Amino acid sequence: MAASDDDRHHTTVALDLIDAYVRADRRMIGERSAGISAEAGERIVSTLKVCAAFLARRVQETGVPWRAADSREAVARTVADLLEPEVEFAVVSAWEAYAIGEHEAAWVRAHGDPLVFVHMLAAFSAAIGTAVYGREELLPTLRRVTAR
């Protein structure tokens, strides 16, 4: 089954945001996340969950030292000064819950905003992905994973 144009667009946005976080490019983060509707946000989150799960699995397989505390610190460091302060706080707070499996608490901390999850998962994917693949290999690998 071929991916629809919408699916390709949401995947492109997800990968662009990961790339923007890898580059610490505030302008690109703002441009790619501007105007994301709740519905689009949920679809982008779906793609980002695939990326995050793949990378979490790969970090275990490669033996790169990575603990839950590392992911919380990495997400906070990755979003620092790249988002508006209130969004940055929501992302870091939501990730603290999400990282330990408290998904409902993460949703509450995100105030039900899928965009917080978009930023959270893109930042996590950027942080863990560069630890495993480095900057040059990360995006080509994720394009293969997402069949893009």
Short mmCIF file of C-alpha atoms in Angstrom, two decimals, residues 31-102:
data_model
loop_
_atom_site.label_atom_id
_atom_site.label_comp_id
_atom_site.label_asym_id
_atom_site.label_seq_id
_atom_site.Cartn_x
_atom_site.Cartn_y
_atom_site.Cartn_z
CA GLU A 31 8.93 27.01 10.78
CA ARG A 32 8.31 23.26 10.73
CA SER A 33 6.13 23.27 13.85
CA ALA A 34 4.14 26.41 13.05
CA GLY A 35 0.51 25.76 12.31
CA ILE A 36 0.51 22.05 13.15
CA SER A 37 -3.12 21.20 13.88
CA ALA A 38 -4.15 18.73 16.58
CA GLU A 39 -4.92 16.08 13.93
CA ALA A 40 -1.64 16.61 12.10
CA GLY A 41 0.19 16.67 15.44
CA GLU A 42 -1.17 13.24 16.31
CA ARG A 43 -0.06 11.85 12.95
CA ILE A 44 3.40 13.39 13.30
CA VAL A 45 3.62 11.99 16.84
CA SER A 46 2.84 8.56 15.43
CA THR A 47 5.84 8.79 13.08
CA LEU A 48 8.04 10.15 15.85
CA LYS A 49 7.07 7.26 18.13
CA VAL A 50 8.29 4.85 15.45
CA CYS A 51 11.59 6.73 15.25
CA ALA A 52 11.97 6.92 19.04
CA ALA A 53 11.19 3.22 19.52
CA PHE A 54 13.64 2.23 16.79
CA LEU A 55 16.38 4.39 18.28
CA ALA A 56 15.73 3.17 21.83
CA ARG A 57 16.05 -0.41 20.59
CA ARG A 58 19.22 0.42 18.64
CA VAL A 59 20.87 2.06 21.65
CA GLN A 60 20.38 -1.18 23.60
CA GLU A 61 21.79 -3.27 20.73
CA THR A 62 24.86 -1.08 20.26
CA GLY A 63 25.84 -0.95 23.89
CA VAL A 64 25.95 2.85 23.98
CA PRO A 65 25.44 3.67 27.66
CA TRP A 66 21.98 5.22 28.00
CA ARG A 67 19.71 5.32 31.05
CA ALA A 68 16.31 6.89 31.68
CA ALA A 69 18.03 9.72 33.54
CA ASP A 70 20.23 10.29 30.48
CA SER A 71 17.16 10.69 28.28
CA ARG A 72 15.58 13.22 30.63
CA GLU A 73 18.77 15.26 30.70
CA ALA A 74 19.28 14.91 26.94
CA VAL A 75 15.75 16.09 26.10
CA ALA A 76 16.09 19.07 28.44
CA ARG A 77 19.49 19.96 26.93
CA THR A 78 18.20 19.47 23.37
CA VAL A 79 15.21 21.82 23.72
CA ALA A 80 16.99 24.40 25.87
CA ASP A 81 16.67 27.87 24.38
CA LEU A 82 15.08 26.52 21.18
CA LEU A 83 11.45 26.84 22.27
CA GLU A 84 9.43 29.47 24.03
CA PRO A 85 10.01 29.04 27.80
CA GLU A 86 6.48 27.78 28.55
CA VAL A 87 6.68 25.19 25.73
CA GLU A 88 10.18 24.17 26.81
CA PHE A 89 8.90 23.64 30.37
CA ALA A 90 5.92 21.60 29.14
CA VAL A 91 8.17 19.42 26.94
CA VAL A 92 10.66 18.71 29.72
CA SER A 93 7.88 18.05 32.27
CA ALA A 94 5.99 15.75 29.90
CA TRP A 95 9.16 13.86 28.99
CA GLU A 96 9.97 13.24 32.66
CA ALA A 97 6.70 11.33 32.98
CA TYR A 98 6.79 9.72 29.52
CA ALA A 99 10.33 8.39 29.98
CA ILE A 100 9.24 6.28 32.93
CA GLY A 101 6.09 4.99 31.25
CA GLU A 102 3.60 7.39 32.81
#
